[in-house]
Coordinates of C-alpha atoms (C1' of nucleotides) in Angstrom, one line a residue:
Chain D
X1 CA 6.5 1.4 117.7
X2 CA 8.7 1.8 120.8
X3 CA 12.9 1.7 120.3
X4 CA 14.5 -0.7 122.8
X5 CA 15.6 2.6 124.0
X6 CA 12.6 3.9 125.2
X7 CA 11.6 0.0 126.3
X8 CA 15.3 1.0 128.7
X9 CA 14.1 3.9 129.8
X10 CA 10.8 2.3 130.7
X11 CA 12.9 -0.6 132.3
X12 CA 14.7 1.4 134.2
X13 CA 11.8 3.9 135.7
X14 CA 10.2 0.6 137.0
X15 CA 13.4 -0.7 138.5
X16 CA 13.6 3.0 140.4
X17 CA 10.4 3.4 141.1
X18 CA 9.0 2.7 144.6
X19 CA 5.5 0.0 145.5
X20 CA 4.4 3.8 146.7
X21 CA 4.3 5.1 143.2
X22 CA 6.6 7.9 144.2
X23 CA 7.5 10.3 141.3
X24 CA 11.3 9.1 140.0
X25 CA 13.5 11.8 139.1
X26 CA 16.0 12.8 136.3
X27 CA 19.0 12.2 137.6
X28 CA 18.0 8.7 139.3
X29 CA 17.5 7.7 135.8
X30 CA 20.7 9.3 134.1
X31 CA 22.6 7.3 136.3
X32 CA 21.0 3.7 136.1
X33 CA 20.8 4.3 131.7
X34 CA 24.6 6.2 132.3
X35 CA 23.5 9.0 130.2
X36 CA 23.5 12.9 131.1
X37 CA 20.2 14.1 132.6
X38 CA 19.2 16.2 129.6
X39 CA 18.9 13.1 127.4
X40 CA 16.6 11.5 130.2
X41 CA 14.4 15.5 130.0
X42 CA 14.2 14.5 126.3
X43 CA 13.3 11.4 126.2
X44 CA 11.0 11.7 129.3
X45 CA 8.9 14.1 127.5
X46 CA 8.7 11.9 124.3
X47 CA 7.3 8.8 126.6
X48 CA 5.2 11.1 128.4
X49 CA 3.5 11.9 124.7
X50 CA 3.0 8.8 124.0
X51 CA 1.2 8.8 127.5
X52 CA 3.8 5.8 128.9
X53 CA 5.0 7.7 131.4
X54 CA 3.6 11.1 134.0
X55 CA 5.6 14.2 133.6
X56 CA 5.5 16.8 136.4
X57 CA 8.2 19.1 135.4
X58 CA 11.0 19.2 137.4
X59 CA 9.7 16.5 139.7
X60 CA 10.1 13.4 138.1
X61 CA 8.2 11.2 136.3
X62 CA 6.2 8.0 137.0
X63 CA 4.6 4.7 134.8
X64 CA 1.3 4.8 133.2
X65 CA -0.7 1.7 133.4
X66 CA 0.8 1.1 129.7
X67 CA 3.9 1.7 130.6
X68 CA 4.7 -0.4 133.4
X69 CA 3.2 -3.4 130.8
X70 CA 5.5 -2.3 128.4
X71 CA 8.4 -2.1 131.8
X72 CA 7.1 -5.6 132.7
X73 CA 7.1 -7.4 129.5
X74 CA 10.9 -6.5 129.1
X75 CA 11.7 -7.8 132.7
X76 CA 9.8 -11.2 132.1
X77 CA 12.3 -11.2 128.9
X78 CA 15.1 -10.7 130.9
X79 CA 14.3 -13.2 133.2
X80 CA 13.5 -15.3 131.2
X81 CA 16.4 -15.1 129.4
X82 CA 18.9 -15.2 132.3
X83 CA 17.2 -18.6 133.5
X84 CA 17.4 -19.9 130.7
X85 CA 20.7 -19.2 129.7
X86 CA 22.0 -20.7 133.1
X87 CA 19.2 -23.8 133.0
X88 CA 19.9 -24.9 129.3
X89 CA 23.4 -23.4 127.7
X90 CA 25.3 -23.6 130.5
X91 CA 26.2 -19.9 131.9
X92 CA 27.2 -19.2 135.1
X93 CA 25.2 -16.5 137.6
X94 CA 26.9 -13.9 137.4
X95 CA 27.8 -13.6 133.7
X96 CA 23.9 -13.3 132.4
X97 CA 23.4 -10.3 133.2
X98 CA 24.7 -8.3 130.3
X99 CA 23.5 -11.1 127.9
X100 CA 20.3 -10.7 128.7
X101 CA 20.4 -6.8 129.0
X102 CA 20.7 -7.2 125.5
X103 CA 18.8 -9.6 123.9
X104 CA 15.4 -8.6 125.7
X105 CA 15.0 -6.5 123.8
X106 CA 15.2 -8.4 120.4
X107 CA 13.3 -11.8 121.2
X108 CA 10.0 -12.4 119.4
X109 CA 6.5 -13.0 121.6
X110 CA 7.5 -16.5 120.1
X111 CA 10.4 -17.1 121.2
X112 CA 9.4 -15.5 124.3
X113 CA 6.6 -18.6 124.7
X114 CA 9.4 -20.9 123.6
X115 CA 11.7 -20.2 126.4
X116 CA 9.1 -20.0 128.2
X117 CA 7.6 -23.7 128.1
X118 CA 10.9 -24.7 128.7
X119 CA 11.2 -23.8 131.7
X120 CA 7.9 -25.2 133.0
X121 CA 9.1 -25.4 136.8
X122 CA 10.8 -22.0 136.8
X123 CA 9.1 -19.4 138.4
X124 CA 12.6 -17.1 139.5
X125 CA 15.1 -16.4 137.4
X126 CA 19.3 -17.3 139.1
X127 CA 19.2 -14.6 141.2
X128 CA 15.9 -15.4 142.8
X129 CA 14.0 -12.3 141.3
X130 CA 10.5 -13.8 140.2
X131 CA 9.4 -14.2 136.5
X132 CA 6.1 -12.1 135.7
X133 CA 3.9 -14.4 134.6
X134 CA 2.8 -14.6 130.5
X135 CA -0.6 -12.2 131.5
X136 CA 2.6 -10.2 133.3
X137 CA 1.4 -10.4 136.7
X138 CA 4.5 -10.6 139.2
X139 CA 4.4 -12.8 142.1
X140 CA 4.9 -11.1 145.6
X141 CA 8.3 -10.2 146.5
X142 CA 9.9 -9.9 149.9
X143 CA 10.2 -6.6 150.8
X144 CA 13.1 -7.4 153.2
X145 CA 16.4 -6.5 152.8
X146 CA 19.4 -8.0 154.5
X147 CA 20.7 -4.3 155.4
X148 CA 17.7 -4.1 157.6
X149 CA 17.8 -7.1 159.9
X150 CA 18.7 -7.4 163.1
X151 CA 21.7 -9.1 165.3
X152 CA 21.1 -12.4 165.3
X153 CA 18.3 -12.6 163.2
X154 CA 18.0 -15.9 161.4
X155 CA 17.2 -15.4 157.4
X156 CA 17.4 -17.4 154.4
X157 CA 18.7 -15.3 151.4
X158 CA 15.6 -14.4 148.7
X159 CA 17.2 -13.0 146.0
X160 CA 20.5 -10.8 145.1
X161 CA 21.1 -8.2 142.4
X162 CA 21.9 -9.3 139.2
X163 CA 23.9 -5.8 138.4
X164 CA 27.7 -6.6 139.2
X165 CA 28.7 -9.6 138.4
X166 CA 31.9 -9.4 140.8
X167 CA 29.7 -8.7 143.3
X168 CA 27.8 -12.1 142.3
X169 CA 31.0 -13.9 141.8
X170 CA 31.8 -13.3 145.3
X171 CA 28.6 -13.7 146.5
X172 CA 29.0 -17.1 144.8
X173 CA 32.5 -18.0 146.4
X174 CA 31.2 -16.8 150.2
X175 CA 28.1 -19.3 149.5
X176 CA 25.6 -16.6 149.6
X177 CA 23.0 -17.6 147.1
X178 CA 19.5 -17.7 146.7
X179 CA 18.0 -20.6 149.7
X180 CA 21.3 -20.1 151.6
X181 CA 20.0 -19.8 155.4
X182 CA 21.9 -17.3 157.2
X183 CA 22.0 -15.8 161.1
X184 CA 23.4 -12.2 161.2
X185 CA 26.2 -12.6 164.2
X186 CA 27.2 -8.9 163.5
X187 CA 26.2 -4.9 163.1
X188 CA 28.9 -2.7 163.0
X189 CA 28.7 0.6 163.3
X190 CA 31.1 1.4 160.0
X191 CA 27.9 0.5 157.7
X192 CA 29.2 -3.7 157.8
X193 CA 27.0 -6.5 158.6
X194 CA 28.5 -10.0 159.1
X195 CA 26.4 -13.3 158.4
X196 CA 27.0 -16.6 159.1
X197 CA 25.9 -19.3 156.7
X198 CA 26.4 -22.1 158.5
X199 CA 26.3 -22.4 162.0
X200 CA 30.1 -23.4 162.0
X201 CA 31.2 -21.7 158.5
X202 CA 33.1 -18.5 158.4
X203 CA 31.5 -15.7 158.6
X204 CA 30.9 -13.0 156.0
X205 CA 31.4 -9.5 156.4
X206 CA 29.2 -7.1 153.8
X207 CA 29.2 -3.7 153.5
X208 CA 25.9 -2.1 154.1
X209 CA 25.7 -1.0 150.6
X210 CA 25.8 -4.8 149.2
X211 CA 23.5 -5.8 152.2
X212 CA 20.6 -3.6 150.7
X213 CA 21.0 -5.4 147.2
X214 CA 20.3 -8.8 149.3
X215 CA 16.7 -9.7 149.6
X216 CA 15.9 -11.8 152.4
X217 CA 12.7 -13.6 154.7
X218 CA 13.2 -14.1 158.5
X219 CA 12.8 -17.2 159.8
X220 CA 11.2 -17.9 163.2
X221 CA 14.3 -19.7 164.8
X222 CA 13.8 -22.8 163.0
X223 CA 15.8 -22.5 160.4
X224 CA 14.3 -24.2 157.4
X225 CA 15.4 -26.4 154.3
X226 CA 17.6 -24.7 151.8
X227 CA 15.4 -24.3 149.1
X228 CA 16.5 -25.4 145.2
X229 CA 18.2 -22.7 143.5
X230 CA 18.6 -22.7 139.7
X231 CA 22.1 -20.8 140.1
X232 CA 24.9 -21.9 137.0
X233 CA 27.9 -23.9 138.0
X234 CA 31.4 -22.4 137.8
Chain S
X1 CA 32.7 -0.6 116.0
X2 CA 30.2 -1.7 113.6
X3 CA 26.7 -1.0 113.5
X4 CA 24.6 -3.8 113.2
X5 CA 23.2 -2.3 110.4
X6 CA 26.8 -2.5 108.6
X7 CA 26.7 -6.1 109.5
X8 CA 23.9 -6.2 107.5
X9 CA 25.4 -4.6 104.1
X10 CA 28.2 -6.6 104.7
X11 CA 26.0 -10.0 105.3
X12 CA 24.0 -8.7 102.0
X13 CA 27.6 -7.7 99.8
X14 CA 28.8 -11.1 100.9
X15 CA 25.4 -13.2 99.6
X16 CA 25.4 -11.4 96.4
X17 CA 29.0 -11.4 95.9
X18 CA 29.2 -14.6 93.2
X19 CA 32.6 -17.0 93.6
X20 CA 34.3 -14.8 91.0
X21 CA 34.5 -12.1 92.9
X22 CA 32.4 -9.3 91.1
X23 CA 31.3 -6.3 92.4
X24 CA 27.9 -6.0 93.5
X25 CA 26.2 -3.4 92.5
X26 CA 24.0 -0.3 94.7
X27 CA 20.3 -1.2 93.5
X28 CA 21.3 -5.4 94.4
X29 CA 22.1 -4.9 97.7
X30 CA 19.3 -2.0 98.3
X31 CA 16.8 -4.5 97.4
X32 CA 18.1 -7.3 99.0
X33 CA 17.7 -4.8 102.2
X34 CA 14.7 -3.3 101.6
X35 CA 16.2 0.2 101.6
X36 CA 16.7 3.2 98.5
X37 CA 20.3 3.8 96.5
X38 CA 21.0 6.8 97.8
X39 CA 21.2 5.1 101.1
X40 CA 23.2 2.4 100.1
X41 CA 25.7 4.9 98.1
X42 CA 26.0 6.7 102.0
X43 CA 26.6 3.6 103.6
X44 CA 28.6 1.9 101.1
X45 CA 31.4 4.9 101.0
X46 CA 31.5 4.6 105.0
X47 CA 32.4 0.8 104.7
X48 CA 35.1 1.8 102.3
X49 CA 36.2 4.2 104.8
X50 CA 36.8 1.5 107.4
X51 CA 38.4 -0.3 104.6
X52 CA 35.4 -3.3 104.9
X53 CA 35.0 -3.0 101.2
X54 CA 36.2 -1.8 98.0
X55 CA 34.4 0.5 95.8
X56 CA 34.1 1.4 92.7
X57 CA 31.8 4.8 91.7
X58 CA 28.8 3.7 89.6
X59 CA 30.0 0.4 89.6
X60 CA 29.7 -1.4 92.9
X61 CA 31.3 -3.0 95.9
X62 CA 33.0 -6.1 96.6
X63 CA 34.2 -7.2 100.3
X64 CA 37.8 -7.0 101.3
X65 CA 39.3 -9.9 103.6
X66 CA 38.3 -7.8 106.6
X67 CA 34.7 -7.4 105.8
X68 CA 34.3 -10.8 104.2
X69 CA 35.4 -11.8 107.9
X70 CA 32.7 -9.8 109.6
X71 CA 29.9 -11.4 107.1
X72 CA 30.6 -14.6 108.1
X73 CA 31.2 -14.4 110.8
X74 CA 27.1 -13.1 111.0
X75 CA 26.4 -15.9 109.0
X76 CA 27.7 -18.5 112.0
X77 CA 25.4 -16.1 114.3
X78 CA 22.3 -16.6 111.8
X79 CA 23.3 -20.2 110.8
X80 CA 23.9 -21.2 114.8
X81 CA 20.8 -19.4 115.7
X82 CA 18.6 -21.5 113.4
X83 CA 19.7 -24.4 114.0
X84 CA 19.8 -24.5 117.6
X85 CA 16.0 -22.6 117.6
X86 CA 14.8 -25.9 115.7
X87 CA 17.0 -28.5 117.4
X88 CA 16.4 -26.8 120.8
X89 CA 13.7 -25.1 121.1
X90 CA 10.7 -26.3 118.9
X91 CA 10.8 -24.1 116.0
X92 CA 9.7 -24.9 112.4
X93 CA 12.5 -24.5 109.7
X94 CA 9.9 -22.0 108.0
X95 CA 9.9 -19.4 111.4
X96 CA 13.4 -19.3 112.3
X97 CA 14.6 -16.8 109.9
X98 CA 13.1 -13.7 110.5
X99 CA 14.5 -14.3 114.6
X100 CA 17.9 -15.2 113.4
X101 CA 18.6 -12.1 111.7
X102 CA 17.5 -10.0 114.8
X103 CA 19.7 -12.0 116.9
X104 CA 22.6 -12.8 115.2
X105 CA 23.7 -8.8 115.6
X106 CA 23.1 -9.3 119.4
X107 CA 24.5 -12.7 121.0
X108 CA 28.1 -12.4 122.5
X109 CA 30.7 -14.3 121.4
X110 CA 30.4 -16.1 124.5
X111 CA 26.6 -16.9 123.4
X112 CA 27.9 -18.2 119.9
X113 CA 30.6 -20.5 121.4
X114 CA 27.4 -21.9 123.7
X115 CA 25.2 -22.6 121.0
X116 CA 28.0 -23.7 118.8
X117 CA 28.3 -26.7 121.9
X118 CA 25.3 -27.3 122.3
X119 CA 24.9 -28.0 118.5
X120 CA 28.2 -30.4 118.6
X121 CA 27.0 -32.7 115.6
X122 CA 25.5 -30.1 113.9
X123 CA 27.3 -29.1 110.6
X124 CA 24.2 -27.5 108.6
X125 CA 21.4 -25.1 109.5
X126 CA 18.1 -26.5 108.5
X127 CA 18.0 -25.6 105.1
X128 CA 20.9 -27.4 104.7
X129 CA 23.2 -23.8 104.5
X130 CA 26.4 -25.1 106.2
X131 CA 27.4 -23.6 109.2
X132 CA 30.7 -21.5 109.3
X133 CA 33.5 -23.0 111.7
X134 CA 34.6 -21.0 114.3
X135 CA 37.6 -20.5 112.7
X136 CA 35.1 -18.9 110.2
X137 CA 36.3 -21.9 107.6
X138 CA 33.2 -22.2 105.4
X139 CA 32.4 -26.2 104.0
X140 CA 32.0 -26.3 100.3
X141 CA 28.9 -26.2 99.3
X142 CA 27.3 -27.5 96.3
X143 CA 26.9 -25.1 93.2
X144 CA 24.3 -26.8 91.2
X145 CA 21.0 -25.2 91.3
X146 CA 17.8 -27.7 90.8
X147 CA 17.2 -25.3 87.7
X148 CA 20.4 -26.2 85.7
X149 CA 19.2 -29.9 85.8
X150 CA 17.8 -31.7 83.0
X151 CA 14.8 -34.0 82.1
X152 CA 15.8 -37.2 83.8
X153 CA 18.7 -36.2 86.5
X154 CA 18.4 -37.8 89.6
X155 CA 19.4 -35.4 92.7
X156 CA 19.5 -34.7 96.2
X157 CA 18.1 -31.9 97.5
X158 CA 21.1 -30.1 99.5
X159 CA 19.7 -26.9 100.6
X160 CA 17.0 -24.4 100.3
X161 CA 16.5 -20.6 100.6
X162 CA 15.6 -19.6 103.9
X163 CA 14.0 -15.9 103.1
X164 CA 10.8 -17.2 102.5
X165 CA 8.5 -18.6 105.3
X166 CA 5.8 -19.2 102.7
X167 CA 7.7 -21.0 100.3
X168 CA 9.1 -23.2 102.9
X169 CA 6.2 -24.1 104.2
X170 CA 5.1 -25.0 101.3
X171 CA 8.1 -27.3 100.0
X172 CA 8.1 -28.6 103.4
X173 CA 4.3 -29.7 102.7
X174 CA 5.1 -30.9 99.3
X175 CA 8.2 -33.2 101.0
X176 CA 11.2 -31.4 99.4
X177 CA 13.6 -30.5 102.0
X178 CA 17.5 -31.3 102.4
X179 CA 18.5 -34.9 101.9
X180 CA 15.4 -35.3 99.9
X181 CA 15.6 -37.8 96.5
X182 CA 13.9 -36.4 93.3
X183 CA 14.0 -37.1 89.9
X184 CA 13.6 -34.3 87.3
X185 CA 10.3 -35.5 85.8
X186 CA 9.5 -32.6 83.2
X187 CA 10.9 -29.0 82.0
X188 CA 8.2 -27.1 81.1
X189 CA 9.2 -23.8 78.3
X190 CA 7.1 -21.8 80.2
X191 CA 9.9 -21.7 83.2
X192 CA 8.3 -24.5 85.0
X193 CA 10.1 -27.3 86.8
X194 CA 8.9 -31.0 87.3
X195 CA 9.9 -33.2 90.1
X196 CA 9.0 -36.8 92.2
X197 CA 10.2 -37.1 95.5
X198 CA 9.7 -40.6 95.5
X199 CA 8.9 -42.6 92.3
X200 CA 5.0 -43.4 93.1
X201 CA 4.7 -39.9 94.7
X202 CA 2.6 -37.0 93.6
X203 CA 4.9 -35.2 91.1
X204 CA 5.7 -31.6 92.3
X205 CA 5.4 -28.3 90.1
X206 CA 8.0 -25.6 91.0
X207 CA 8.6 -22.1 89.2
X208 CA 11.7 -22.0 87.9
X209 CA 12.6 -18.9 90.3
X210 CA 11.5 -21.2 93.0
X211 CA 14.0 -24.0 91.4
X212 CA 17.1 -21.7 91.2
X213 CA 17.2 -21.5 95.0
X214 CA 17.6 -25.1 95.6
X215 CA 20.9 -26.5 95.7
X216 CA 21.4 -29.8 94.4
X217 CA 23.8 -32.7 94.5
X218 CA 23.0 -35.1 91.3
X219 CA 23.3 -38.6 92.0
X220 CA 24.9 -41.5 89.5
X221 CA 21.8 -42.6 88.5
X222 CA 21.3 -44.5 92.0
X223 CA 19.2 -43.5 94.4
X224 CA 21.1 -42.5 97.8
X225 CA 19.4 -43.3 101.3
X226 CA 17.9 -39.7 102.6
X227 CA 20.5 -38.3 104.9
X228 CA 19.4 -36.9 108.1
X229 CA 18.1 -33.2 108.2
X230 CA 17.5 -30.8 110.9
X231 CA 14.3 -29.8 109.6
X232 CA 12.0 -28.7 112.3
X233 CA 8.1 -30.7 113.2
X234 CA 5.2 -28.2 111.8
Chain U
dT1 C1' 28.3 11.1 66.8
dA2 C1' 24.5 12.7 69.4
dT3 C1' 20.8 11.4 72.3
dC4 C1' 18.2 8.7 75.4
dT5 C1' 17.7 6.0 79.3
dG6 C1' 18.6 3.6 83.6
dG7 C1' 21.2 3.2 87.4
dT8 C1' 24.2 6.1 90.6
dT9 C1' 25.4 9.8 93.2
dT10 C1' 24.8 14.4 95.4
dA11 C1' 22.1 17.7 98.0
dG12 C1' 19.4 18.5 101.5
dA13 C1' 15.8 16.9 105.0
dT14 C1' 14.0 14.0 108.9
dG15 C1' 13.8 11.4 113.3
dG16 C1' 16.3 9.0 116.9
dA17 C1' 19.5 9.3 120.7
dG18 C1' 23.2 11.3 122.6
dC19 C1' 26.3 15.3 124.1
dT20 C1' 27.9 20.2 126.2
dA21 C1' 27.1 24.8 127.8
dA22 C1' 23.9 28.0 129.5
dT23 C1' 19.7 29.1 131.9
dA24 C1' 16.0 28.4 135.1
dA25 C1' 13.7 26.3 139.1
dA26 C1' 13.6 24.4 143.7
dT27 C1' 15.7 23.8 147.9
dA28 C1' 19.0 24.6 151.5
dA29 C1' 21.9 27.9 153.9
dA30 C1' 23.0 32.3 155.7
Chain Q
dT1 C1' 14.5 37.1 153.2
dT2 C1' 18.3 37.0 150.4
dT3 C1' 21.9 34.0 148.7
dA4 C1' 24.0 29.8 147.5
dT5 C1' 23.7 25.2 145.9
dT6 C1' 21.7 21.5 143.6
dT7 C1' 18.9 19.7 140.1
dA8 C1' 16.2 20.3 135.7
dT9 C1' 15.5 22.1 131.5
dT10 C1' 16.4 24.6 127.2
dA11 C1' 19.3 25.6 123.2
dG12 C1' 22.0 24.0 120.0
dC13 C1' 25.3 20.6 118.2
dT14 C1' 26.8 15.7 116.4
dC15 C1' 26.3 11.1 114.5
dC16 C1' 23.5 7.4 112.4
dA17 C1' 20.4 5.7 109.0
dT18 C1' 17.0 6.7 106.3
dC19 C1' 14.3 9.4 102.7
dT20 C1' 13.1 12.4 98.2
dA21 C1' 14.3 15.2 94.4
dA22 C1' 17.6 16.7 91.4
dA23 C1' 22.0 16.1 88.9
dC24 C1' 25.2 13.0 86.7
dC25 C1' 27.5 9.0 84.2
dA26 C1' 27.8 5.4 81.0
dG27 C1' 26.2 2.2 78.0
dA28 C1' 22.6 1.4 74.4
dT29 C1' 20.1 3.5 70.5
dA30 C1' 19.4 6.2 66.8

DNA sequence: TATCTGGTTTAGATGGAGCTAATAAATAAA
DNA sequence: TTTATTTATTAGCTCCATCTAAACCAGATA
């Protein structure tokens, strides 16, 4: 039987770990779980018995085919959770995040259906991130991040971090949300990227370091329809 | 902080605890929890230590204000969950117990005050166990068992034990769930309970364990109009 | 009053998850 | 190539919640 711990630490080694299976290393993992890196040594080993995770000793560590089910399942929770939590009970975007941090751990594979079938339609949870499917297969995911556009490219925002909820609160406020279309009017050289969202709003300056948490598809020119978003009111 | 495995003992103390105040003793609450004495002796002398109960050696526990306050304010969590899993969400009254004691250790009060809205009308879980206010208030509840009655009495059924899906299902099935009519039809010596739900119905055959965890209200000899119950569709 | 018996408590162990301090390995710098 | 620095691991401790086996009380029985 696996400890919401371990399902964490699992969690966590998916979240860090790159689409080139890279190995992920100790101290990447300390710092998302905030624990020291020997607690990660030990508890990397104990995974790696129970043939969840690869070891290579002072290398890293990276998911077994079990393992990234087990790191999947929790993240459909978690979605799940967070869209439903803004869809039915009325929470706002940027608060979900902890909620749901915990309870995926602690629903049942019924409740899990339950939310589930009620929200037919939803297929991303309020930040845009996709829900894996019930056989846990995750749809494709852009692989662009707003940090890595260029001046003047036209976007329309994907999906943005669910980690810090200031962050989203702002975010929120600057009307950067998932379907927002945006033009990038600005690269400065001090690691800041301004957008515009609407061709006659104000524009937003980011630092670099938020840009990367933004997920975004180019547009050719044309910019297209805001799509429906599922974010929670204020 | 509390565990949410002191929530438990504290939940447990507070069910076993009788209206008079008398101490509950180690082997009760062990088996109401599934765990050994000497475990309960450990645990019970750390909730005395936070000054959650008081204790008596060798001859129980009973709750101070403090940790009467904690249990129910668990039972809300439990009682909200329940509820809003049947109303909400599909469940069947005989289900929702086993995920409303995971979860009542892990919603936020910001996730109780939700549910709590969402269940505006909602005064009872669905067995009928009234739900505390958030005030933590608790509505009287009745104190007559369907095993005190006698040959003849005319009741409503008030409330039933949750703990066991089995049993519900099965009183669900035999039509004896709150806001039920029945007349006491036979008392068996051999602990053995009789009872017609409606007066041409099948008459209904419960031990009289099964009988002392249904709460009754015994009418003036005049049958009442079934009140509206939360119970959930198989 | 002395003894038995059942429930309670103490003693001591285990497994989980975390920590600090010290050591070892790998990498970067001199 | 040797040294310095960063990063990982080992060693050993703590707390939590549980257990078993042994000792202990207290009320019932003889």
């Amino acid at each position: 039987m696996l400890t919401n711990v371990m399902e964490d630490y699992l969690k966590a080694i998916y979240e860090l770990q790159d689409a080139d299976q890279e190995l992920v290393s100790t101290s990447e993992i300390a710092s998302q779980l905030s624990v020291k890196p020997p607690t990660v040594t030990t508890m990397t080993k104990k995974l790696a018995e129970r043939g969840l995770v690869e070891r290579e000793a002072y290398n890293g560590v990276r998911l077994t085919d079990e393992g990234e089910t087990v790191a999947i399942e929790v993240i459909r929770h978690h979605r799940l959770l967070e869209a439903y939590l803004v869809e039915q009970l009325g929470y706002d975007w940027a608060e979900v995040h902890e909620e749901a941090d915990v309870l995926e751990h602690h629903i049942s594979e019924t409740l899990e259906q339950r939310l589930a079938e009620a929200l037919d339609e939803t297929t991303v949870d309020p930040h845009g991130a996709p829900i894996p499917s019930e056989t846990l297969a995750l749809a494709s995911r852009s692989d662009t991040y707003l940090s890595e556009c260029e001046d003047g490219a036209h976007l329309v925002v994907v999906e943005v971090s669910d980690r810090d909820p200031e962050q989203l609160a702002y975010l929120d406020e600057a009307g950067i949300t998932p379907g927002t279309n945006l033009v990038v009017t600005e690269i400065a050289p001090i690691d800041l990227i301004t957008v515009q969202p609407q061709p006659d709003d104000t524009p937003v300056s980011l630092p670099m370091d938020v840009a990367r948490t933004i997920r975004v598809r180019e547009l050719n020119d044309e910019p297209e329809q805001a799509a429906t978003n599922a974010r929670g009111g204020a």
